[in-house]
Amino acid sequence: MRALAFIEEGNARRVVDYRNLGSEELGSVYESLLELHPQVDIDTSSFSLATAGGNERKTTGSYYTPSSLIAELLDSALDPVIEDRLREAGPDATAREDALLNLKVVDPAAGSGHFLVAAAHRIAKRLAAVRTGEDEPSPEETRAALRAVIGRCVYGVDINPMAVELCKVSLWLEAMEPGKPLSFLDHHIQCGNSLLGATPALLEGGIPDEAFTAITGDDKKYVSEWKKRNREQRKGQLSFDHALARAPWERLGNFAAAVQSIERIEDATIAGVRQKQQVWEETLRSSGYAFSKLWADAWCAAFVWKKTREWSHPITEAEFRRIERTPHALHPDWRGEIERLAGQYQFLHWHLAFPDAFRVPGPNEDPDSEQTGWIGGFDVVLGNPPWEQISSSQEKEFFAHDAGQTSPMSAQRMRARDKMIERLLQLATGDAPLYAAFQDANCDKQRASQPFRPRDRSLSADWPRRRSNTYRALRRVEPDDPVSDRAASACIVPTGIATDAIDAVLLPRPHGHRHTGQSL
């Protein structure tokens, strides 16, 4: 109740004004709720909500950002793109309006939508000025422009389902216009892991041998056998006539066109909003989307598949190509496991999630990027991405929910905490669920980090001793993947992304992109 009723600002506290609740207050409430963990004591029949020191925020990459920092990023990234598009549109008012409404701004770690709300206000102010011809349009005109921008221009992804819902609520609060229903946002604000997914180029390349890297819980000899088999199958694919396989644009069917048609439906009435929802739901049920997602999920599942002799044999190049040609032939058990892993790790494939931003090349078309294999992208990427270390040892987060005196978190020194954790795990080894849960958590961390590791290990001699970071992984996919050729990206990042030796070697700045970094 305290988290819902009060907002902490430094040493001060103020009451949440729900009558005039804005995105800032909503984000603060969201951040407070993420720190609460339910605890049930069976012996005393008691229930409590304990604060776990930011554990949930850390594991979900959820960080709230002050408005002042967001304004800095908008000034340096969004405003120049707006000016570029208006300059290209020329003096014609209709062309200038279309240029603004065709902007695509994304936050790949959206949280409660603070960045998206601020960006929408910035675009809407310019749109209202274009529509009215006035430098300071009326509040009514600005509100109408804001609703149009939120329905057309802003996109977001977050791994936390509650954040996705709160992000939509934040946008709805800003976009409310008297006499009109709330905008349909399900196709723009989606739940998923923006760092784990496949691209058309990766899919065409097949299952890499790096997918067969033994981690905790895997049978190393078994993994080595399948890695060799996958390598042999990939060599055999060189003689396969790919002309017999369906091209990427054919596999998708009319999925991209169907998603783009949603934008053309007028949503000024409830009937229009319901029509948008119906088209979106029918599109997700279409065979073009279902088969394409299954194929992309299978590629990602190959990395996180449990590789032991007691488990179904992993996805290799042969099985992957079989799914590509005839997804109906996939065994139900395999399909179920692929779908389970996709839900567990929340794979997100950008060209399937947002086909109106990323277009798979058609016949006789070349992709904008050979690395991704698609055409287009977002115009602006904004956000405060997570920069937590991706490692197999996450004891602090694993035990954060236990606040008792025997909890490792009660130790004041790191050495004492590590000894308590080691003692607990020794006692729990065998039949207790604690050890198994801790091992499963470690395995999940290692599997999720597999796609982040560089293919060319020679670039960094000390890579095996380093731990990857989610901000490094985002840096790897962001400039070349979710942005278009004339785009700008502005993210709040730690100093290490500019000074760490591994970033200087592995992550050169790509040519043709405008980058702005604010260091914390």
Short mmCIF file of C-alpha atoms in Angstrom, two decimals:
data_model
loop_
_atom_site.label_atom_id
_atom_site.label_comp_id
_atom_site.label_asym_id
_atom_site.label_seq_id
_atom_site.Cartn_x
_atom_site.Cartn_y
_atom_site.Cartn_z
CA MET A 1 0.00 0.00 0.00
CA ARG A 2 2.91 2.34 0.73
CA ALA A 3 4.34 1.74 -2.76
CA LEU A 4 0.97 2.47 -4.29
CA ALA A 5 0.25 5.53 -2.15
CA PHE A 6 3.58 7.39 -2.02
CA ILE A 7 6.38 8.36 -4.39
CA GLU A 8 9.90 8.56 -2.97
CA GLU A 9 11.99 11.45 -4.32
CA GLY A 10 15.34 11.38 -2.57
CA ASN A 11 14.61 11.93 1.11
CA ALA A 12 11.18 13.38 0.38
CA ARG A 13 7.89 11.56 -0.02
CA ARG A 14 4.70 12.74 -1.67
CA VAL A 15 1.27 11.22 -2.18
CA VAL A 16 0.40 9.76 -5.59
CA ASP A 17 -2.23 11.94 -7.25
CA TYR A 18 -4.25 9.35 -9.14
CA ARG A 19 -6.64 11.97 -10.47
CA ASN A 20 -3.77 13.57 -12.42
CA LEU A 21 -1.50 10.53 -12.70
CA GLY A 22 1.19 10.93 -15.36
CA SER A 23 3.82 8.64 -16.84
CA GLU A 24 6.43 9.77 -14.29
CA GLU A 25 4.26 8.82 -11.32
CA LEU A 26 3.21 5.58 -12.97
CA GLY A 27 6.85 4.67 -13.60
CA SER A 28 7.77 5.36 -9.99
CA VAL A 29 4.93 3.16 -8.74
CA TYR A 30 5.97 0.43 -11.17
CA GLU A 31 9.57 0.55 -9.97
CA SER A 32 8.46 0.29 -6.32
CA LEU A 33 6.20 -2.69 -6.98
CA LEU A 34 8.99 -4.61 -8.69
CA GLU A 35 10.99 -4.63 -5.45
CA LEU A 36 8.20 -6.41 -3.51
CA HIS A 37 8.22 -10.19 -3.17
CA PRO A 38 5.49 -12.26 -1.47
CA GLN A 39 6.60 -14.45 1.41
CA VAL A 40 4.44 -17.17 2.96
CA ASP A 41 5.26 -18.79 6.30
CA ILE A 42 3.34 -22.07 6.53
CA ASP A 43 4.19 -22.65 10.21
CA THR A 44 2.77 -19.33 11.39
CA SER A 45 0.14 -19.03 8.65
CA SER A 46 1.41 -15.55 7.86
CA PHE A 47 1.87 -13.63 4.63
CA SER A 48 4.05 -10.61 3.97
CA LEU A 49 5.50 -8.52 1.17
CA ALA A 50 9.26 -8.07 1.55
CA THR A 51 11.53 -5.65 -0.26
CA ALA A 52 14.27 -7.45 -2.17
CA GLY A 53 16.63 -4.58 -2.89
CA GLY A 54 15.98 -4.17 -6.60
CA ASN A 55 16.34 -7.86 -7.46
CA GLU A 56 13.35 -7.89 -9.80
CA ARG A 57 14.45 -4.68 -11.47
CA LYS A 58 17.86 -6.21 -12.00
CA THR A 59 16.63 -9.51 -13.38
CA THR A 60 14.13 -7.83 -15.71
CA GLY A 61 16.33 -4.89 -16.63
CA SER A 62 13.79 -2.36 -15.34
CA TYR A 63 15.14 1.06 -14.50
CA TYR A 64 13.20 4.29 -14.25
CA THR A 65 14.80 7.34 -15.89
CA PRO A 66 14.44 11.00 -14.82
CA SER A 67 12.81 13.39 -17.28
CA SER A 68 15.91 15.56 -17.50
CA LEU A 69 17.97 12.73 -18.98
CA ILE A 70 15.19 11.82 -21.42
CA ALA A 71 15.07 15.41 -22.63
CA GLU A 72 18.81 15.29 -23.36
CA LEU A 73 18.37 12.22 -25.52
CA LEU A 74 15.40 13.67 -27.38
CA ASP A 75 17.34 16.86 -28.12
CA SER A 76 20.31 14.99 -29.54
CA ALA A 77 18.56 12.16 -31.42
CA LEU A 78 14.86 12.74 -32.09
CA ASP A 79 14.92 16.43 -32.97
CA PRO A 80 17.57 16.08 -35.72
CA VAL A 81 15.61 13.24 -37.33
CA ILE A 82 12.42 15.32 -37.24
CA GLU A 83 14.23 18.20 -38.90
CA ASP A 84 15.66 15.89 -41.57
CA ARG A 85 12.24 14.48 -42.46
CA LEU A 86 10.57 17.89 -42.57
CA ARG A 87 13.35 19.27 -44.73
CA GLU A 88 12.91 16.40 -47.19
CA ALA A 89 9.12 16.88 -47.24
CA GLY A 90 9.44 20.48 -48.32
CA PRO A 91 6.84 23.23 -47.74
CA ASP A 92 3.72 21.18 -48.60
CA ALA A 93 1.65 20.75 -45.40
CA THR A 94 0.29 17.32 -46.35
CA ALA A 95 3.76 15.98 -47.12
CA ARG A 96 5.11 17.37 -43.84
CA GLU A 97 2.26 15.77 -41.88
CA ASP A 98 2.87 12.41 -43.57
CA ALA A 99 6.59 12.69 -42.86
CA LEU A 100 5.93 13.11 -39.14
CA LEU A 101 3.30 10.38 -38.93
CA ASN A 102 5.60 7.97 -40.77
CA LEU A 103 8.31 8.30 -38.12
CA LYS A 104 8.94 5.13 -36.13
CA VAL A 105 10.41 5.50 -32.65
CA VAL A 106 11.17 2.47 -30.50
CA ASP A 107 12.30 1.79 -26.94
CA PRO A 108 13.65 -1.81 -26.80
CA ALA A 109 13.40 -1.79 -22.98
CA ALA A 110 10.24 0.27 -22.65
CA GLY A 111 9.41 -0.17 -18.98
CA SER A 112 6.40 1.99 -18.11
CA GLY A 113 6.77 3.99 -21.32
CA HIS A 114 8.47 7.14 -20.04
CA PHE A 115 10.68 7.52 -23.12
CA LEU A 116 7.85 6.83 -25.54
CA VAL A 117 5.51 9.32 -23.89
CA ALA A 118 8.17 12.03 -24.03
CA ALA A 119 8.97 11.27 -27.67
CA ALA A 120 5.28 11.29 -28.60
CA HIS A 121 4.84 14.73 -27.04
CA ARG A 122 7.85 16.05 -28.96
CA ILE A 123 6.52 14.76 -32.32
CA ALA A 124 2.94 15.79 -31.57
CA LYS A 125 3.93 19.39 -30.93
CA ARG A 126 5.49 19.60 -34.38
CA LEU A 127 2.55 17.80 -35.98
CA ALA A 128 0.01 20.18 -34.43
CA ALA A 129 2.07 23.13 -35.65
CA VAL A 130 2.12 21.71 -39.19
CA ARG A 131 -1.63 21.10 -39.15
CA THR A 132 -2.56 24.53 -37.84
CA GLY A 133 0.25 26.61 -39.28
CA GLU A 134 0.82 28.10 -35.82
CA ASP A 135 3.95 27.94 -33.70
CA GLU A 136 1.86 27.48 -30.56
CA PRO A 137 -1.22 25.40 -31.47
CA SER A 138 -4.16 25.12 -29.08
CA PRO A 139 -4.28 22.37 -26.42
CA GLU A 140 -7.13 20.71 -28.35
CA GLU A 141 -5.08 20.52 -31.55
CA THR A 142 -2.05 19.28 -29.65
CA ARG A 143 -4.11 16.59 -27.92
CA ALA A 144 -5.52 15.39 -31.25
CA ALA A 145 -2.01 15.29 -32.71
CA LEU A 146 -0.74 13.38 -29.68
CA ARG A 147 -3.39 10.70 -30.11
CA ALA A 148 -2.44 10.33 -33.78
CA VAL A 149 1.28 10.06 -32.97
CA ILE A 150 0.79 7.49 -30.22
CA GLY A 151 -1.34 5.37 -32.53
CA ARG A 152 1.17 5.53 -35.39
CA CYS A 153 4.72 6.41 -34.38
CA VAL A 154 5.75 4.78 -31.09
CA TYR A 155 6.84 1.18 -30.54
CA GLY A 156 8.05 -0.60 -27.45
CA VAL A 157 9.31 -3.96 -26.20
CA ASP A 158 9.77 -5.17 -22.64
CA ILE A 159 10.47 -8.56 -21.14
CA ASN A 160 8.20 -7.86 -18.17
CA PRO A 161 4.46 -8.40 -18.94
CA MET A 162 3.43 -5.91 -16.24
CA ALA A 163 5.68 -3.28 -17.82
CA VAL A 164 4.03 -3.86 -21.20
CA GLU A 165 0.58 -3.29 -19.74
CA LEU A 166 1.74 -0.22 -17.80
CA CYS A 167 3.37 1.17 -20.93
CA LYS A 168 0.07 0.94 -22.79
CA VAL A 169 -1.73 2.55 -19.85
CA SER A 170 0.80 5.41 -19.85
CA LEU A 171 0.26 5.99 -23.55
CA TRP A 172 -3.53 5.80 -23.16
CA LEU A 173 -3.43 8.35 -20.37
CA GLU A 174 -1.59 10.76 -22.64
CA ALA A 175 -3.65 9.98 -25.77
CA MET A 176 -7.13 10.38 -24.29
CA GLU A 177 -9.29 12.64 -26.45
CA PRO A 178 -12.92 13.48 -25.57
CA GLY A 179 -15.41 11.45 -27.57
CA LYS A 180 -12.87 8.93 -28.90
CA PRO A 181 -11.94 5.44 -27.65
CA LEU A 182 -8.49 4.39 -26.51
CA SER A 183 -6.12 3.61 -29.36
CA PHE A 184 -5.26 0.03 -30.31
CA LEU A 185 -1.63 -0.54 -29.29
CA ASP A 186 -1.15 -4.33 -29.12
CA HIS A 187 0.77 -4.41 -32.42
CA HIS A 188 3.12 -1.63 -31.31
CA ILE A 189 3.81 -2.48 -27.63
CA GLN A 190 4.86 -6.10 -27.27
CA CYS A 191 6.26 -8.42 -24.63
CA GLY A 192 9.52 -10.20 -25.37
CA ASN A 193 13.28 -10.24 -24.98
CA SER A 194 14.58 -7.68 -27.45
CA LEU A 195 18.04 -9.31 -27.29
CA LEU A 196 17.02 -12.89 -28.12
CA GLY A 197 15.74 -13.46 -31.62
CA ALA A 198 16.57 -14.41 -35.19
CA THR A 199 16.89 -12.32 -38.34
CA PRO A 200 16.30 -13.39 -41.97
CA ALA A 201 20.07 -13.55 -42.52
CA LEU A 202 20.60 -15.80 -39.49
CA LEU A 203 17.76 -18.06 -40.59
CA GLU A 204 19.17 -18.39 -44.08
CA GLY A 205 22.56 -19.25 -42.57
CA GLY A 206 21.15 -22.20 -40.63
CA ILE A 207 22.17 -23.59 -37.23
CA PRO A 208 25.75 -22.52 -36.40
CA ASP A 209 28.11 -24.87 -34.66
CA GLU A 210 28.26 -22.38 -31.77
CA ALA A 211 24.79 -23.57 -30.76
CA PHE A 212 26.50 -26.75 -29.54
CA THR A 213 28.55 -25.39 -26.67
CA ALA A 214 28.36 -27.39 -23.46
CA ILE A 215 27.24 -25.54 -20.33
CA THR A 216 26.35 -26.57 -16.79
CA GLY A 217 24.00 -29.57 -16.92
CA ASP A 218 24.95 -30.65 -20.45
CA ASP A 219 26.75 -33.88 -21.34
CA LYS A 220 30.00 -32.61 -22.89
CA LYS A 221 30.68 -35.79 -24.85
CA TYR A 222 27.10 -35.84 -26.12
CA VAL A 223 27.31 -32.16 -27.11
CA SER A 224 30.58 -32.80 -28.95
CA GLU A 225 28.98 -35.63 -30.93
CA TRP A 226 26.06 -33.46 -32.04
CA LYS A 227 28.33 -30.55 -32.86
CA LYS A 228 30.25 -32.80 -35.24
CA ARG A 229 26.99 -34.08 -36.73
CA ASN A 230 25.70 -30.53 -37.21
CA ARG A 231 28.95 -29.55 -38.95
CA GLU A 232 28.59 -32.49 -41.35
CA GLN A 233 24.96 -31.63 -42.03
CA ARG A 234 25.87 -28.03 -42.81
CA LYS A 235 28.42 -29.25 -45.35
CA GLY A 236 25.71 -31.39 -46.90
CA GLN A 237 23.45 -28.36 -47.20
CA LEU A 238 25.89 -26.89 -49.72
CA SER A 239 24.55 -29.33 -52.29
CA PHE A 240 20.91 -28.65 -51.41
CA ASP A 241 18.93 -26.85 -54.09
CA HIS A 242 17.60 -23.84 -52.14
CA ALA A 243 15.51 -22.89 -55.16
CA LEU A 244 13.17 -25.72 -54.14
CA ALA A 245 12.63 -24.14 -50.73
CA ARG A 246 10.14 -21.35 -50.30
CA ALA A 247 11.71 -17.92 -50.22
CA PRO A 248 11.36 -15.84 -47.01
CA TRP A 249 8.79 -13.47 -48.51
CA GLU A 250 6.71 -16.47 -49.67
CA ARG A 251 6.80 -18.12 -46.25
CA LEU A 252 5.44 -14.99 -44.63
CA GLY A 253 2.48 -14.91 -47.01
CA ASN A 254 0.49 -11.70 -46.61
CA PHE A 255 1.48 -11.23 -42.97
CA ALA A 256 3.34 -7.94 -43.46
CA ALA A 257 0.58 -6.51 -45.67
CA ALA A 258 -2.04 -7.47 -43.09
CA VAL A 259 -0.17 -5.70 -40.29
CA GLN A 260 0.30 -2.60 -42.43
CA SER A 261 -3.42 -2.59 -43.21
CA ILE A 262 -4.14 -2.09 -39.50
CA GLU A 263 -2.72 1.43 -39.70
CA ARG A 264 -5.21 2.33 -42.43
CA ILE A 265 -8.23 1.48 -40.27
CA GLU A 266 -9.76 4.57 -38.70
CA ASP A 267 -9.91 4.19 -34.90
CA ALA A 268 -11.99 7.25 -34.05
CA THR A 269 -14.85 4.90 -33.09
CA ILE A 270 -15.10 1.77 -30.95
CA ALA A 271 -16.03 -0.19 -34.07
CA GLY A 272 -12.75 0.88 -35.71
CA VAL A 273 -10.69 -0.16 -32.68
CA ARG A 274 -12.43 -3.54 -32.58
CA GLN A 275 -11.76 -4.01 -36.29
CA LYS A 276 -8.06 -3.34 -35.71
CA GLN A 277 -8.01 -5.89 -32.90
CA GLN A 278 -9.81 -8.46 -35.07
CA VAL A 279 -7.38 -8.02 -37.97
CA TRP A 280 -4.39 -8.29 -35.61
CA GLU A 281 -5.68 -11.47 -33.96
CA GLU A 282 -6.48 -13.07 -37.32
CA THR A 283 -3.02 -12.15 -38.55
CA LEU A 284 -1.34 -13.84 -35.58
CA ARG A 285 -3.37 -16.99 -36.31
CA SER A 286 -2.39 -17.03 -39.99
CA SER A 287 -0.21 -19.85 -41.26
CA GLY A 288 2.34 -17.39 -42.66
CA TYR A 289 3.02 -15.93 -39.22
CA ALA A 290 2.70 -19.20 -37.28
CA PHE A 291 5.15 -21.12 -39.50
CA SER A 292 7.61 -18.24 -39.73
CA LYS A 293 7.62 -17.82 -35.95
CA LEU A 294 8.03 -21.58 -35.41
CA TRP A 295 11.01 -21.59 -37.77
CA ALA A 296 12.63 -18.59 -36.07
CA ASP A 297 11.89 -20.00 -32.60
CA ALA A 298 13.53 -23.28 -33.64
CA TRP A 299 16.74 -21.42 -34.53
CA CYS A 300 16.86 -19.79 -31.09
CA ALA A 301 15.81 -23.02 -29.35
CA ALA A 302 18.87 -24.77 -30.77
CA PHE A 303 21.04 -22.61 -28.48
CA VAL A 304 19.06 -23.20 -25.27
CA TRP A 305 18.05 -26.83 -25.86
CA LYS A 306 19.05 -29.12 -23.00
CA LYS A 307 21.71 -31.42 -24.42
CA THR A 308 21.82 -34.72 -22.55
CA ARG A 309 21.21 -38.33 -23.59
CA GLU A 310 18.04 -38.45 -21.50
CA TRP A 311 16.53 -35.59 -23.52
CA SER A 312 15.23 -35.44 -27.09
CA HIS A 313 18.17 -34.91 -29.42
CA PRO A 314 18.84 -31.22 -30.15
CA ILE A 315 17.88 -29.25 -33.23
CA THR A 316 20.56 -29.56 -35.88
CA GLU A 317 20.84 -28.22 -39.43
CA ALA A 318 18.90 -31.17 -40.85
CA GLU A 319 15.93 -30.74 -38.51
CA PHE A 320 16.00 -26.98 -38.97
CA ARG A 321 15.78 -27.29 -42.77
CA ARG A 322 13.05 -29.89 -42.41
CA ILE A 323 11.00 -27.39 -40.39
CA GLU A 324 11.69 -24.79 -43.08
CA ARG A 325 10.32 -27.02 -45.85
CA THR A 326 7.46 -28.82 -44.10
CA PRO A 327 6.54 -27.48 -40.65
CA HIS A 328 3.53 -29.83 -40.56
CA ALA A 329 5.92 -32.80 -40.37
CA LEU A 330 7.42 -31.61 -37.08
CA HIS A 331 6.82 -34.10 -34.27
CA PRO A 332 4.36 -32.75 -31.64
CA ASP A 333 6.90 -33.28 -28.84
CA TRP A 334 9.48 -31.17 -30.66
CA ARG A 335 6.94 -28.49 -31.46
CA GLY A 336 5.87 -28.42 -27.82
CA GLU A 337 9.45 -28.05 -26.60
CA ILE A 338 10.22 -25.28 -29.09
CA GLU A 339 7.09 -23.40 -28.00
CA ARG A 340 7.95 -23.97 -24.32
CA LEU A 341 11.46 -22.58 -24.77
CA ALA A 342 10.09 -19.65 -26.76
CA GLY A 343 7.81 -18.83 -23.83
CA GLN A 344 10.51 -19.33 -21.22
CA TYR A 345 13.13 -17.15 -22.92
CA GLN A 346 10.61 -14.87 -24.67
CA PHE A 347 12.23 -14.90 -28.10
CA LEU A 348 11.43 -11.78 -30.12
CA HIS A 349 12.11 -11.68 -33.85
CA TRP A 350 12.04 -8.07 -35.00
CA HIS A 351 10.91 -8.75 -38.56
CA LEU A 352 7.94 -10.75 -37.24
CA ALA A 353 7.09 -8.50 -34.32
CA PHE A 354 7.15 -5.30 -36.41
CA PRO A 355 6.87 -6.16 -40.12
CA ASP A 356 5.78 -2.60 -40.87
CA ALA A 357 9.27 -1.46 -39.79
CA PHE A 358 11.34 -4.41 -41.06
CA ARG A 359 10.51 -5.78 -44.48
CA VAL A 360 11.88 -9.09 -45.73
CA PRO A 361 13.26 -8.49 -49.25
CA GLY A 362 11.14 -9.68 -52.14
CA PRO A 363 12.29 -11.13 -55.48
CA ASN A 364 15.17 -9.22 -57.04
CA GLU A 365 15.55 -7.06 -53.91
CA ASP A 366 18.68 -6.65 -51.83
CA PRO A 367 18.56 -6.15 -48.07
CA ASP A 368 19.70 -2.87 -46.54
CA SER A 369 22.02 -4.85 -44.28
CA GLU A 370 23.73 -8.11 -45.15
CA GLN A 371 24.10 -8.74 -41.43
CA THR A 372 20.33 -8.79 -40.80
CA GLY A 373 18.88 -9.56 -44.22
CA TRP A 374 15.97 -7.11 -44.08
CA ILE A 375 14.96 -3.74 -45.50
CA GLY A 376 14.13 -0.74 -43.32
CA GLY A 377 14.14 -0.33 -39.57
CA PHE A 378 13.19 2.23 -36.94
CA ASP A 379 14.02 5.90 -37.35
CA VAL A 380 14.94 6.49 -33.72
CA VAL A 381 15.93 4.13 -30.91
CA LEU A 382 15.62 5.57 -27.41
CA GLY A 383 15.98 4.03 -24.02
CA ASN A 384 17.77 3.18 -20.84
CA PRO A 385 18.79 -0.42 -21.62
CA PRO A 386 19.90 -2.80 -18.88
CA TRP A 387 23.63 -3.28 -18.42
CA GLU A 388 23.62 -6.15 -15.94
CA GLN A 389 26.30 -8.78 -16.24
CA ILE A 390 25.23 -12.02 -17.92
CA SER A 391 26.93 -14.72 -15.95
CA SER A 392 26.15 -18.11 -14.50
CA SER A 393 26.80 -16.95 -10.95
CA GLN A 394 23.95 -14.78 -9.70
CA GLU A 395 23.79 -15.76 -6.04
CA LYS A 396 22.82 -12.32 -4.79
CA GLU A 397 19.75 -12.13 -7.00
CA PHE A 398 18.80 -15.77 -6.39
CA PHE A 399 18.80 -15.42 -2.59
CA ALA A 400 17.49 -11.83 -2.46
CA HIS A 401 13.94 -12.92 -1.60
CA ASP A 402 15.13 -14.59 1.64
CA ALA A 403 15.39 -11.89 4.29
CA GLY A 404 15.82 -14.10 7.38
CA GLN A 405 18.78 -14.12 9.74
CA THR A 406 20.08 -17.32 8.13
CA SER A 407 19.83 -15.81 4.68
CA PRO A 408 23.11 -15.09 2.87
CA MET A 409 21.75 -11.60 2.30
CA SER A 410 22.02 -10.93 6.04
CA ALA A 411 25.83 -11.07 5.80
CA GLN A 412 27.56 -7.70 5.81
CA ARG A 413 30.66 -8.82 3.93
CA MET A 414 30.89 -10.52 0.54
CA ARG A 415 33.22 -13.26 1.83
CA ALA A 416 30.80 -14.17 4.61
CA ARG A 417 27.87 -14.15 2.20
CA ASP A 418 29.70 -16.46 -0.22
CA LYS A 419 30.49 -18.91 2.60
CA MET A 420 26.84 -18.97 3.71
CA ILE A 421 25.70 -19.63 0.15
CA GLU A 422 28.26 -22.40 -0.27
CA ARG A 423 27.13 -23.97 3.01
CA LEU A 424 23.45 -23.82 2.02
CA LEU A 425 24.14 -25.43 -1.34
CA GLN A 426 26.22 -28.18 0.26
CA LEU A 427 23.38 -29.01 2.64
CA ALA A 428 20.85 -28.86 -0.16
CA THR A 429 22.76 -31.02 -2.65
CA GLY A 430 20.83 -34.14 -3.55
CA ASP A 431 17.19 -34.23 -2.53
CA ALA A 432 16.41 -30.64 -1.53
CA PRO A 433 14.77 -28.32 -4.11
CA LEU A 434 17.04 -25.37 -3.27
CA TYR A 435 20.11 -26.80 -4.97
CA ALA A 436 18.14 -27.90 -8.03
CA ALA A 437 16.53 -24.47 -8.34
CA PHE A 438 19.90 -22.74 -8.04
CA GLN A 439 21.41 -25.02 -10.69
CA ASP A 440 18.46 -24.42 -13.01
CA ALA A 441 18.85 -20.67 -12.57
CA ASN A 442 22.55 -20.91 -13.44
CA CYS A 443 21.80 -23.01 -16.51
CA ASP A 444 19.17 -20.55 -17.71
CA LYS A 445 21.65 -17.69 -17.39
CA GLN A 446 24.28 -19.53 -19.39
CA ARG A 447 21.86 -20.62 -22.11
CA ALA A 448 20.42 -17.12 -22.46
CA SER A 449 23.91 -15.67 -22.86
CA GLN A 450 24.97 -18.07 -25.63
CA PRO A 451 23.79 -15.90 -28.58
CA PHE A 452 25.63 -12.88 -27.11
CA ARG A 453 29.09 -14.40 -27.32
CA PRO A 454 31.17 -13.29 -30.30
CA ARG A 455 31.67 -15.76 -33.15
CA ASP A 456 35.31 -14.71 -33.60
CA ARG A 457 36.90 -15.39 -30.22
CA SER A 458 40.30 -14.24 -31.55
CA LEU A 459 39.12 -10.63 -31.36
CA SER A 460 39.49 -10.73 -27.61
CA ALA A 461 42.20 -12.90 -26.12
CA ASP A 462 40.75 -12.60 -22.62
CA TRP A 463 37.12 -13.21 -23.61
CA PRO A 464 36.78 -16.51 -21.67
CA ARG A 465 37.57 -14.64 -18.45
CA ARG A 466 35.09 -11.85 -19.12
CA ARG A 467 31.38 -11.74 -18.44
CA SER A 468 29.08 -10.34 -21.08
CA ASN A 469 26.66 -7.54 -20.30
CA THR A 470 23.13 -6.98 -21.53
CA TYR A 471 24.07 -3.44 -22.57
CA ARG A 472 26.90 -4.87 -24.69
CA ALA A 473 24.47 -7.32 -26.26
CA LEU A 474 22.03 -4.51 -27.00
CA ARG A 475 24.86 -2.48 -28.49
CA ARG A 476 25.61 -5.40 -30.79
CA VAL A 477 22.08 -5.69 -32.15
CA GLU A 478 20.93 -2.11 -31.93
CA PRO A 479 22.88 -0.10 -34.53
CA ASP A 480 22.66 -2.67 -37.33
CA ASP A 481 19.40 -4.38 -36.47
CA PRO A 482 16.47 -2.34 -35.14
CA VAL A 483 17.29 0.97 -36.83
CA SER A 484 17.04 2.07 -40.43
CA ASP A 485 19.88 3.45 -42.54
CA ARG A 486 19.21 7.11 -41.68
CA ALA A 487 18.39 6.51 -38.06
CA ALA A 488 19.60 7.84 -34.73
CA SER A 489 20.02 5.90 -31.52
CA ALA A 490 20.30 7.53 -28.12
CA CYS A 491 20.66 5.37 -25.03
CA ILE A 492 21.76 5.98 -21.47
CA VAL A 493 24.76 3.74 -20.92
CA PRO A 494 27.57 3.24 -18.40
CA THR A 495 31.00 4.63 -19.15
CA GLY A 496 32.28 1.13 -19.84
CA ILE A 497 30.58 0.93 -23.20
CA ALA A 498 33.03 3.57 -24.43
CA THR A 499 36.10 2.66 -22.36
CA ASP A 500 36.11 -1.14 -21.92
CA ALA A 501 38.74 -2.81 -24.06
CA ILE A 502 36.36 -5.54 -25.19
CA ASP A 503 33.90 -2.99 -26.57
CA ALA A 504 36.62 -1.10 -28.39
CA VAL A 505 37.60 -4.30 -30.19
CA LEU A 506 34.31 -6.10 -30.68
CA LEU A 507 31.91 -3.25 -31.11
CA PRO A 508 33.12 -0.67 -33.63
CA ARG A 509 30.72 2.14 -34.39
CA PRO A 510 28.98 1.40 -37.71
CA HIS A 511 29.23 3.94 -40.49
CA GLY A 512 26.11 5.94 -41.29
CA HIS A 513 24.47 6.05 -37.86
CA ARG A 514 24.20 8.93 -35.44
CA HIS A 515 24.93 7.81 -31.89
CA THR A 516 24.48 9.76 -28.70
CA GLY A 517 25.47 8.29 -25.34
CA GLN A 518 24.75 9.73 -21.92
CA SER A 519 27.02 8.16 -19.33
CA LEU A 520 25.84 7.48 -15.80
#
